[in-house]
PDB file of C-alpha atoms and ligand atoms in Angstrom:
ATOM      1  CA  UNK A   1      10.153  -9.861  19.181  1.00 73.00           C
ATOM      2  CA  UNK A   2       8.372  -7.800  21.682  1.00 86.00           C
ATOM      3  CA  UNK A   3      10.304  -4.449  22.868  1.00 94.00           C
ATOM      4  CA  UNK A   4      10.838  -4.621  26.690  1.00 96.00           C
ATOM      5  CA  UNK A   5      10.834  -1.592  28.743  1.00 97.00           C
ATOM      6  CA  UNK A   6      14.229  -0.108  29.303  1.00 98.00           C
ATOM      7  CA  UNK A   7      14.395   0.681  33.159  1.00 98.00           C
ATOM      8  CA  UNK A   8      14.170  -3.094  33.829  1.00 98.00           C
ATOM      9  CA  UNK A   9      17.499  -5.015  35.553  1.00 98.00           C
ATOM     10  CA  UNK A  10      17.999  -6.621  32.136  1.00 97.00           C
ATOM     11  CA  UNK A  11      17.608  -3.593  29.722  1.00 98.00           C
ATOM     12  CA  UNK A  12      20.161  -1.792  32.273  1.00 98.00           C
ATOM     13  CA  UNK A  13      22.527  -4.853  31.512  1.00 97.00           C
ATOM     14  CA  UNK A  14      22.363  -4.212  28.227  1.00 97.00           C
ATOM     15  CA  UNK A  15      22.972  -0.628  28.362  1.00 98.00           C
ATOM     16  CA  UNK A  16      26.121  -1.250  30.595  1.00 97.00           C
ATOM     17  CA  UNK A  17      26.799  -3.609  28.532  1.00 96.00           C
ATOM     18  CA  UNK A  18      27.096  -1.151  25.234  1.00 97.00           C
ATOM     19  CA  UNK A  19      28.884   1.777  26.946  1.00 97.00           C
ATOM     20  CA  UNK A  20      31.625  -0.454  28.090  1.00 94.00           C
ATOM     21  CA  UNK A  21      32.591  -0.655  24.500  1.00 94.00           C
ATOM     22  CA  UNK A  22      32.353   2.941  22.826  1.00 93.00           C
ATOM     23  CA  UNK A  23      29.420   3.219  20.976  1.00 98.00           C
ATOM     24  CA  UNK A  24      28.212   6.210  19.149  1.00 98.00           C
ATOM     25  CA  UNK A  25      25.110   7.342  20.554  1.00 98.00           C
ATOM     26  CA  UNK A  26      22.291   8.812  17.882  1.00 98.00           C
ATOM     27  CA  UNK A  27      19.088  10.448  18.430  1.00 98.00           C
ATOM     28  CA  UNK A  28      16.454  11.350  16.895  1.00 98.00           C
ATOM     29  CA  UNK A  29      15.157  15.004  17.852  1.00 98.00           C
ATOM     30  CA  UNK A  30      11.436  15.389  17.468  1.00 95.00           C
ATOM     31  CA  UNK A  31       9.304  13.320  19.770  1.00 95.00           C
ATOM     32  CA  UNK A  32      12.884  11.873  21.931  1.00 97.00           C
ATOM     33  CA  UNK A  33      14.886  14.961  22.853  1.00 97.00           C
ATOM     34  CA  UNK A  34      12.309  17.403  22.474  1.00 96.00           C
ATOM     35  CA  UNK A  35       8.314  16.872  22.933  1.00 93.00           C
ATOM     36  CA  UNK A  36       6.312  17.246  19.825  1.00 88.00           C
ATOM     37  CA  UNK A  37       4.288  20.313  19.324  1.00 86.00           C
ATOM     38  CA  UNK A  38       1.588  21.770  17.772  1.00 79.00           C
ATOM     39  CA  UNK A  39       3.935  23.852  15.718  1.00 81.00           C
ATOM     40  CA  UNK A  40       7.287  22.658  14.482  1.00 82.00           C
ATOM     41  CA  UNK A  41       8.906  25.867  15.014  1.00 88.00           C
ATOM     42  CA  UNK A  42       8.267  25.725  18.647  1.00 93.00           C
ATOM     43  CA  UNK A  43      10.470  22.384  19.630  1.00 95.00           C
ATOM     44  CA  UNK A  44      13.257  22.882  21.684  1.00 96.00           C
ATOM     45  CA  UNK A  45      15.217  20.316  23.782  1.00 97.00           C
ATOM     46  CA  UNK A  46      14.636  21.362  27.709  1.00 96.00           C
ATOM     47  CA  UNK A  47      17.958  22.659  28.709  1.00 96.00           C
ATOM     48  CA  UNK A  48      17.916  20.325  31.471  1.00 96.00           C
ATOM     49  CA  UNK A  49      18.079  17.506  28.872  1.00 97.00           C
ATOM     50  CA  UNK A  50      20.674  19.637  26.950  1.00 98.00           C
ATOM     51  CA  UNK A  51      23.186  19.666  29.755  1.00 98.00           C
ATOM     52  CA  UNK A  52      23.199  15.722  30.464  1.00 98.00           C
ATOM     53  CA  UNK A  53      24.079  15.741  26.378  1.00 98.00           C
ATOM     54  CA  UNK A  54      26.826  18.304  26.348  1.00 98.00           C
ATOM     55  CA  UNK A  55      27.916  16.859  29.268  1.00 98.00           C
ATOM     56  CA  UNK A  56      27.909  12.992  27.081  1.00 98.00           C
ATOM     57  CA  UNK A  57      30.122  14.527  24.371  1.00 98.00           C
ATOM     58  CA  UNK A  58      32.389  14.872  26.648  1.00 97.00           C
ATOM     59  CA  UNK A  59      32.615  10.710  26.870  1.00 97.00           C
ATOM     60  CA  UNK A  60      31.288   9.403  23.697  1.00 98.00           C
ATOM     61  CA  UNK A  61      30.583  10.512  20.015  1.00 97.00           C
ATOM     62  CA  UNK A  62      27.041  12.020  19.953  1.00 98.00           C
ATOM     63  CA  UNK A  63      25.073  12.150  16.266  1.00 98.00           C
ATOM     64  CA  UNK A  64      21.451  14.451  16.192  1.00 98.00           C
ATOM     65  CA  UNK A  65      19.717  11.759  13.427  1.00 98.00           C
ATOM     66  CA  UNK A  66      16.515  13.789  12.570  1.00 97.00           C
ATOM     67  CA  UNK A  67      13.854  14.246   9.279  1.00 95.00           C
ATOM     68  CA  UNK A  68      14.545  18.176  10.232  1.00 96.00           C
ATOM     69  CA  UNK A  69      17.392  20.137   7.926  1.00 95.00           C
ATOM     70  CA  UNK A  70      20.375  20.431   9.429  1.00 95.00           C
ATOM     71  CA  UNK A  71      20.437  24.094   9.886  1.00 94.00           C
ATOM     72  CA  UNK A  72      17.236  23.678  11.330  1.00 95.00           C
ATOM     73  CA  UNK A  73      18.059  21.704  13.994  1.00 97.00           C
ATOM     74  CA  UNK A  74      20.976  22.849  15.010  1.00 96.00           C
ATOM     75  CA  UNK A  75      19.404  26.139  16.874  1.00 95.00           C
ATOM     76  CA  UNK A  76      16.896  23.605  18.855  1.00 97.00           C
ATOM     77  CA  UNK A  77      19.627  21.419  20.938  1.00 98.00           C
ATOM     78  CA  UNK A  78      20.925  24.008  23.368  1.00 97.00           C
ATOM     79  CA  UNK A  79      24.760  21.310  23.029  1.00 98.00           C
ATOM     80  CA  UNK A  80      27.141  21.304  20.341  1.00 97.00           C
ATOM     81  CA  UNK A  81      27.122  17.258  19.131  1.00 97.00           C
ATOM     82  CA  UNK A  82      30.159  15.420  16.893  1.00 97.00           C
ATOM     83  CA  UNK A  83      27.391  14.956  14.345  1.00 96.00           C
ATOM     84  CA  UNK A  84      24.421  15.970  12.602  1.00 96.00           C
ATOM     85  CA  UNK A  85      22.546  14.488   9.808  1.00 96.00           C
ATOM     86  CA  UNK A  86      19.082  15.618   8.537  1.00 96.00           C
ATOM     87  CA  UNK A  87      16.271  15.120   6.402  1.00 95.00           C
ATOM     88  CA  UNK A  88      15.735  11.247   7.893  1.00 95.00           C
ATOM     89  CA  UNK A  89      19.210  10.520   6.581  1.00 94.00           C
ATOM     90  CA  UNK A  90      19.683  12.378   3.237  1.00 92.00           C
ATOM     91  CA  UNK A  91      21.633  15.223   4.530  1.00 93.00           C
ATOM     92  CA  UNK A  92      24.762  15.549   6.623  1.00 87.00           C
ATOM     93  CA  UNK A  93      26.321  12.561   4.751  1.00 72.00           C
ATOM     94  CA  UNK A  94      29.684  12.822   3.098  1.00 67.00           C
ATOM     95  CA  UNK A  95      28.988  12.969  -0.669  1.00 75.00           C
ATOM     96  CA  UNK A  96      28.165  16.773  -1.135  1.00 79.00           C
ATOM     97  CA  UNK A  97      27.849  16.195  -4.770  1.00 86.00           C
ATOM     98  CA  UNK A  98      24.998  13.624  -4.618  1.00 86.00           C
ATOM     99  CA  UNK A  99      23.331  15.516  -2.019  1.00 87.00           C
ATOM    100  CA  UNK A 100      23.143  18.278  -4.319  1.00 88.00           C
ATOM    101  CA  UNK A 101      21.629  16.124  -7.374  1.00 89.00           C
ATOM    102  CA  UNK A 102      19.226  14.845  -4.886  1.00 90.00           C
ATOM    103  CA  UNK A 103      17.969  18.029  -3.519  1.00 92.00           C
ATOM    104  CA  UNK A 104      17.510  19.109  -7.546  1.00 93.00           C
ATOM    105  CA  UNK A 105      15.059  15.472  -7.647  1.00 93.00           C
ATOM    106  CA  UNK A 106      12.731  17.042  -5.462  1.00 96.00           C
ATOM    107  CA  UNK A 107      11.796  19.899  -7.806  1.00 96.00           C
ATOM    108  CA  UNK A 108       9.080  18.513  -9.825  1.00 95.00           C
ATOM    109  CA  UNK A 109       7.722  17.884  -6.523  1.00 96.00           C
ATOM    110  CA  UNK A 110       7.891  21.645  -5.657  1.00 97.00           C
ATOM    111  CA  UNK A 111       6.405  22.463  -8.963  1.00 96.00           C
ATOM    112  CA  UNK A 112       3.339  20.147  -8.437  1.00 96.00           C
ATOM    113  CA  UNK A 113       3.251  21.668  -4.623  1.00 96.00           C
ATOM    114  CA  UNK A 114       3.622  25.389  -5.667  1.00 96.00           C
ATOM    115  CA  UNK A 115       0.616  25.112  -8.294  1.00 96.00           C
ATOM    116  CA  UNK A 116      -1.417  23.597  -5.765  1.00 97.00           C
ATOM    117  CA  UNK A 117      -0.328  25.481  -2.766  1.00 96.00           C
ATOM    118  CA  UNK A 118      -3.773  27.273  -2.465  1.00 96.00           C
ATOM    119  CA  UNK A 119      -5.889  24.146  -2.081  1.00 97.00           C
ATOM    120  CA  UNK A 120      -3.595  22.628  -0.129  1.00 97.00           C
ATOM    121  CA  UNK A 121      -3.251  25.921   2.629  1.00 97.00           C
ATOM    122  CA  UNK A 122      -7.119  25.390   2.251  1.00 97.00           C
ATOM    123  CA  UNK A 123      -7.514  21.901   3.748  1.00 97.00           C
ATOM    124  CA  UNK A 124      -5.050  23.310   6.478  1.00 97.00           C
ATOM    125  CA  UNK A 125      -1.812  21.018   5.232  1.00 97.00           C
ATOM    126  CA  UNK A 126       1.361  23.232   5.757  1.00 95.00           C
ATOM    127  CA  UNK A 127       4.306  22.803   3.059  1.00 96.00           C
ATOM    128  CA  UNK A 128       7.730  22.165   4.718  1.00 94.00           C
ATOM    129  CA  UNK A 129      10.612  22.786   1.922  1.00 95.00           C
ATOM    130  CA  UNK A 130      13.673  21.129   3.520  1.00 95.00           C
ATOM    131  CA  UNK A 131      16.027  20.596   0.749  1.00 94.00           C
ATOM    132  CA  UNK A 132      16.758  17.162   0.486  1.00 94.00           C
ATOM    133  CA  UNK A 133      13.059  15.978   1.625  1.00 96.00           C
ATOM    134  CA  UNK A 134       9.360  17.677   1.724  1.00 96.00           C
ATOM    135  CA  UNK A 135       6.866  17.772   4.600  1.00 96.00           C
ATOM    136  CA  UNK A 136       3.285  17.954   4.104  1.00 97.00           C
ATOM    137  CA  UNK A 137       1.985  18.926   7.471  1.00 94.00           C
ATOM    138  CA  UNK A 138      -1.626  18.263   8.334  1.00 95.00           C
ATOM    139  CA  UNK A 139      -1.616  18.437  12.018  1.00 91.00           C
ATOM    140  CA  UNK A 140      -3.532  21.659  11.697  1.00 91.00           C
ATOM    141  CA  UNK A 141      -6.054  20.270   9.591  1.00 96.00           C
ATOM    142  CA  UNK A 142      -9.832  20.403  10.251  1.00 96.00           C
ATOM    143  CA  UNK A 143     -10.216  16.789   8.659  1.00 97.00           C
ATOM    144  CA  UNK A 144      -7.396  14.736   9.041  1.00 97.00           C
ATOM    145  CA  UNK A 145      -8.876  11.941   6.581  1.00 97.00           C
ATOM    146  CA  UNK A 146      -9.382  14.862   3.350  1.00 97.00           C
ATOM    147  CA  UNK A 147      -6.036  15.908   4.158  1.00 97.00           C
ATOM    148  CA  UNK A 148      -4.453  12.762   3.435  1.00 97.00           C
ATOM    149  CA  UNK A 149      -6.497  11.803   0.815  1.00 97.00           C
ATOM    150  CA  UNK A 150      -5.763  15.481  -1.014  1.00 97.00           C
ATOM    151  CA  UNK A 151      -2.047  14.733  -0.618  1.00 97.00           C
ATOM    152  CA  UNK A 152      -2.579  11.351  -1.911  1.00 96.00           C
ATOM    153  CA  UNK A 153      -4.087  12.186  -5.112  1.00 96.00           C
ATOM    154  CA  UNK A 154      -1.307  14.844  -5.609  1.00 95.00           C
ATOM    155  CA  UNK A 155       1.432  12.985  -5.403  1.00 95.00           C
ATOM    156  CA  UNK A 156      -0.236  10.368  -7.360  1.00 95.00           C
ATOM    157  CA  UNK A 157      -0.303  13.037 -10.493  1.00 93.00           C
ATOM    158  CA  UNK A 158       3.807  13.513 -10.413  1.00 93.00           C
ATOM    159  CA  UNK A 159       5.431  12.041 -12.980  1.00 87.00           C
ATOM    160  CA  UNK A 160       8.681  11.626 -10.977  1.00 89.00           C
ATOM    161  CA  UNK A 161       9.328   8.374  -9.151  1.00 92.00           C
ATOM    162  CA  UNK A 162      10.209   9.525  -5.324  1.00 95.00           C
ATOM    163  CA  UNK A 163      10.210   7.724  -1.572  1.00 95.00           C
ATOM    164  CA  UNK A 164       6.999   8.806   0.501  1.00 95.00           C
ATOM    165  CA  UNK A 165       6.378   7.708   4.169  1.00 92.00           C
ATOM    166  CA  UNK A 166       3.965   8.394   7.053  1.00 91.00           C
ATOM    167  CA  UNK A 167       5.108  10.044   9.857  1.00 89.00           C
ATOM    168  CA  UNK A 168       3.561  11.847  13.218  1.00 86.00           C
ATOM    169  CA  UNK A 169       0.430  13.826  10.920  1.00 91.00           C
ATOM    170  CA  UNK A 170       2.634  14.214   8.344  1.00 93.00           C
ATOM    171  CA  UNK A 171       3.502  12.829   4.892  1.00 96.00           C
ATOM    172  CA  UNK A 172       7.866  12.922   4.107  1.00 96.00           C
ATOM    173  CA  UNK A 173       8.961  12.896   0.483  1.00 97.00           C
ATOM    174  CA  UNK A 174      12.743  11.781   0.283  1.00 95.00           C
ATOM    175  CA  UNK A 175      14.695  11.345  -3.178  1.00 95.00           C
ATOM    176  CA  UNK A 176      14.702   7.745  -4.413  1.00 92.00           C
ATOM    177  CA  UNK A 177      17.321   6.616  -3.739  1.00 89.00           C
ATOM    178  CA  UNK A 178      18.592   8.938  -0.472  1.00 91.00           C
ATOM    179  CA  UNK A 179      20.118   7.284   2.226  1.00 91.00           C
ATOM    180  CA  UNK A 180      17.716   6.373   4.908  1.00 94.00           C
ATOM    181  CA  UNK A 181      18.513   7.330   8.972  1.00 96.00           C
ATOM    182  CA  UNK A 182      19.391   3.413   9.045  1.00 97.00           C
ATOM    183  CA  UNK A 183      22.144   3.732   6.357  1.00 95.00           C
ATOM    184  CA  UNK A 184      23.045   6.614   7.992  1.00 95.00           C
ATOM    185  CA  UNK A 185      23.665   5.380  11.323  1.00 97.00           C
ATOM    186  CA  UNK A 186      25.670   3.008  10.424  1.00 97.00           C
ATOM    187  CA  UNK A 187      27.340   5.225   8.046  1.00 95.00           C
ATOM    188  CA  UNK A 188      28.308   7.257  11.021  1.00 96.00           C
ATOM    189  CA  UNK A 189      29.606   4.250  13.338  1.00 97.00           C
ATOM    190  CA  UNK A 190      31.798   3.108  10.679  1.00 96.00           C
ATOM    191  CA  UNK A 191      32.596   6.815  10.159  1.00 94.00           C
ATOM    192  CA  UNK A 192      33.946   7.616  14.173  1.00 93.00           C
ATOM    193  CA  UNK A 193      35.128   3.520  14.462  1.00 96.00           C
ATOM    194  CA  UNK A 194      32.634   3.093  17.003  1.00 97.00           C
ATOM    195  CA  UNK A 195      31.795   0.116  18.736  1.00 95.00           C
ATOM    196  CA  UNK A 196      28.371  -0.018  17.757  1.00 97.00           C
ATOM    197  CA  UNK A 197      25.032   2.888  18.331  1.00 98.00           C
ATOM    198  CA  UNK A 198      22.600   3.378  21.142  1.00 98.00           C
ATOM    199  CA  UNK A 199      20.063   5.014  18.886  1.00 98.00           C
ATOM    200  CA  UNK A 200      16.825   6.023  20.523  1.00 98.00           C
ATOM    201  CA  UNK A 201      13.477   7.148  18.103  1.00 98.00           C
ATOM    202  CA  UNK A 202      10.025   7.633  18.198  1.00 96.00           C
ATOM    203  CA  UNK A 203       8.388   7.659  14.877  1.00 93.00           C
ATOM    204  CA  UNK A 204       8.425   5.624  11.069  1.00 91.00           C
ATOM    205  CA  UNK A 205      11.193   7.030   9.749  1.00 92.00           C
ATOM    206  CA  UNK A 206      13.519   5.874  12.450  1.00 97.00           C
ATOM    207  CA  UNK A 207      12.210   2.256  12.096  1.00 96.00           C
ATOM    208  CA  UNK A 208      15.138   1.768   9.604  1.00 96.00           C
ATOM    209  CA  UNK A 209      17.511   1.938  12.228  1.00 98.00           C
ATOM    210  CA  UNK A 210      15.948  -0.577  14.368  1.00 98.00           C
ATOM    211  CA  UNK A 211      14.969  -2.735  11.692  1.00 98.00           C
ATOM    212  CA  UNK A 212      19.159  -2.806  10.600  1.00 98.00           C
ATOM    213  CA  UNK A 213      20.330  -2.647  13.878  1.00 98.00           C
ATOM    214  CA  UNK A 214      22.706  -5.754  15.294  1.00 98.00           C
ATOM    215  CA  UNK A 215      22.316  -7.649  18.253  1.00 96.00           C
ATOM    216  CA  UNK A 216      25.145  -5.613  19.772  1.00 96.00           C
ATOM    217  CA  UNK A 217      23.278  -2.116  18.937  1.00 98.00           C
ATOM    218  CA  UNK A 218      21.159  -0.749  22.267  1.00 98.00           C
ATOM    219  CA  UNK A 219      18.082   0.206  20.153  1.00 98.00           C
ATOM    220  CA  UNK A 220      15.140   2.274  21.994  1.00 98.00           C
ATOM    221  CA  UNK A 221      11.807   3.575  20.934  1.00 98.00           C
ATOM    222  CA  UNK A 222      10.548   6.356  22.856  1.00 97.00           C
ATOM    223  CA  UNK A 223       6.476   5.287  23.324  1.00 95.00           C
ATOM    224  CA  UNK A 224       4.396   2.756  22.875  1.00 90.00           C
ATOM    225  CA  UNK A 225       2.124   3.786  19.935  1.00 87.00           C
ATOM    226  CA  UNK A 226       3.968   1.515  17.501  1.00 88.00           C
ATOM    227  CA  UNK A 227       3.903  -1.971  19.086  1.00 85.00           C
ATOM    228  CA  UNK A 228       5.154  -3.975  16.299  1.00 92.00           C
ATOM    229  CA  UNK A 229       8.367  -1.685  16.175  1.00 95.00           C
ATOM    230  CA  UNK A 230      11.344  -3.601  15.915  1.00 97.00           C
ATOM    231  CA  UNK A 231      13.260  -1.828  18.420  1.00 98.00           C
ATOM    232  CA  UNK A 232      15.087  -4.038  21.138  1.00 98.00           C
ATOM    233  CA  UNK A 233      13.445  -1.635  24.208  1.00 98.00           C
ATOM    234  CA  UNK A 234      11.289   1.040  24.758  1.00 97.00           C
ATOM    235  CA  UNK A 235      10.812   4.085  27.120  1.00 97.00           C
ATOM    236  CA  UNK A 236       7.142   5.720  27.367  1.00 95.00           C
ATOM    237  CA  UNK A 237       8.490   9.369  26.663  1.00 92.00           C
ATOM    238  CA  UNK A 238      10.667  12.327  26.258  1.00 92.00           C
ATOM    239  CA  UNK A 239      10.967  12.813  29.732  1.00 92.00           C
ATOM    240  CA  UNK A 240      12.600   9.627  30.519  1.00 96.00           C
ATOM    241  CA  UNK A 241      15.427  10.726  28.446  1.00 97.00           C
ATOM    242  CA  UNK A 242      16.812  12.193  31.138  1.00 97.00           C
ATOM    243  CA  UNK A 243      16.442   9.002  33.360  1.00 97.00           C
ATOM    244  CA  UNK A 244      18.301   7.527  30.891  1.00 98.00           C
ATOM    245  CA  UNK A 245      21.228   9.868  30.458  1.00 98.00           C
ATOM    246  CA  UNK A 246      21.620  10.256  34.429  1.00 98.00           C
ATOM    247  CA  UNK A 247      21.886   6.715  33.965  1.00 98.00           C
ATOM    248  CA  UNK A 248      24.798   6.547  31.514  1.00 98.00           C
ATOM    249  CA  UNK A 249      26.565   9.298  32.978  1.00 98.00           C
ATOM    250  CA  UNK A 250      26.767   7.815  35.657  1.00 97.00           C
ATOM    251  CA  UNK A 251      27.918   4.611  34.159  1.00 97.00           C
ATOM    252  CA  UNK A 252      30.378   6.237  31.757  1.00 96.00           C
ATOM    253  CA  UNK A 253      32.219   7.664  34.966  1.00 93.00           C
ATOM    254  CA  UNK A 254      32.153   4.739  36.784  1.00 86.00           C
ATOM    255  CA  UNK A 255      35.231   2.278  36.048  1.00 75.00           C
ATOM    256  CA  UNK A 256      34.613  -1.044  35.482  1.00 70.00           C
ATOM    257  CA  UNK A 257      34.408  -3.781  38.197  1.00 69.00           C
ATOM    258  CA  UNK A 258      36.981  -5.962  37.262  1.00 61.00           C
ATOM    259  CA  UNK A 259      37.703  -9.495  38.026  1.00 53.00           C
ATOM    260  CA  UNK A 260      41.291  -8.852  38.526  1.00 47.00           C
ATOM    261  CA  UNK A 261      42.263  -6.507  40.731  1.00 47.00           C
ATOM    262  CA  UNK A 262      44.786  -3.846  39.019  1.00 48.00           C
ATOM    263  CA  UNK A 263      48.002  -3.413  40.530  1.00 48.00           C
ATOM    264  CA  UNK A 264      48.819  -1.151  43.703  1.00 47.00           C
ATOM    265  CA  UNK A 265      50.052   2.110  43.301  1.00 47.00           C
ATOM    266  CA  UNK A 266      53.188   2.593  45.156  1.00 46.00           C
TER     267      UNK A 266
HETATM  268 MG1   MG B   1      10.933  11.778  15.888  1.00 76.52          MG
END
């Protein structure tokens, strides 16, 4: 099915529709809350945007769902949410333990990564360590194409079965078997007994959620780059975030018109 835009009479049913309930509402952070950049370091949410969501925690459970570490992130949002969970799902879940054996998964990656870290600086691809998942970065890189094909034939030499998938000019490496952002979005709605997510993403890694998402969810992919997402609506940017939150603010304060009128104060 199509996505639809959001700002449409129908997608703002369906976004009443959700926050009459009490869903939890999950982001992703690069390319939705914050714009991407040329450099990773510099993303920030625009403390305009940061207000409306310090201002939502104040009504509903808020989650930060990104492929950054947690400790990363947290610096970037300029609020305080209920939740964080990182590295596209892996981190931030409640199994400490596991995490722990998964982050120790990843180190014949590093090994492989570390002996080749000269040819790889050399075809401009940037090595992201982030615990429980790697980034190979090759935004920077003169040739996109021999970037990907370099990183390619690495991994292809590692003798360690592991998860691998695209994202915006870059290449994630997850454990196995880590929980994915969908698992962990619903992880976390079971986890705060909420009625359902409003998750909103922008990139591969947060297809998951769409893809597990039930009719109930309010699902939204920020752009239009990815047309056969299978998110219910889309927006066409970062900036209409804050469209959107005015929007369920204003909602969320509102009380609901009610077919039966509630009984006179005396
Ligand atoms: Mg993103």
């Amino acid at each position: 099915m199509p996505m639809h835009y959001l700002f449409t009479p129908e997608g703002d049913a369906a976004l009443v529709a959700i926050l009459r309930g009490r869903p939890l509402i999950a982001l992703d952070f690069d390319g939705t809350l914050a714009d991407i950049v040329d450099r990773p370091s510099d993303a920030r949410i625009a403390p305009e945007l940061a207000l409306r969501l310090a201002t939502l925690t104040e009504h509903l459970p808020v989650a930060i769902v990104t492929g950054r570490s947690v400790d990363d992130v947290k610096g970037r949002l300029g609020f305080e949410p209920q939740m964080i969970v990182g590295n596209h799902g892996a981190e931030g879940g409640f199994d400490l333990r596991e995490e722990a054996a998964r982050r120790a998964e990843l180190d014949p990656l590093r090994r492989l990564l570390i002996a080749h870290q000269m040819q790889l600086s050399g075809a401009g691809i940037d090595i992201e360590d982030k615990g429980l998942s790697m980034a190979l970065h090759y935004r920077l890189a003169p040739d996109a194409d021999k970037a990907l094909t370099l990183i390619s034939d690495l991994l292809e030499r590692l003798d360690y079965p592991v998860r691998t998938f695209a994202g915006k000019m870059v290449v994630n490496i997850v454990p196995l078997l880590a929980p994915d952002k969908g698992a962990a979005v619903h992880d976390l709605v079971a986890a705060c007994t909420a009625s359902g997510a409003l998750f909103a993403g922008d990139d591969v890694n947060d297809e998951p959620v769409f893809e597990s998402a039930p009719d109930h969810w309010l699902t939204i992919r920020v752009g239009q780059d990815h047309p056969e997402s299978r998110a219910q609506y889309y927006i066409n940017q970062p900036q209409e975030m804050q469209r959107l939150f005015d929007r369920m603010l204003s909602v969320l304060i509102t009380p609901p018109a009610s077919g039966t009128a509630s009984p006179a104060k005396p």
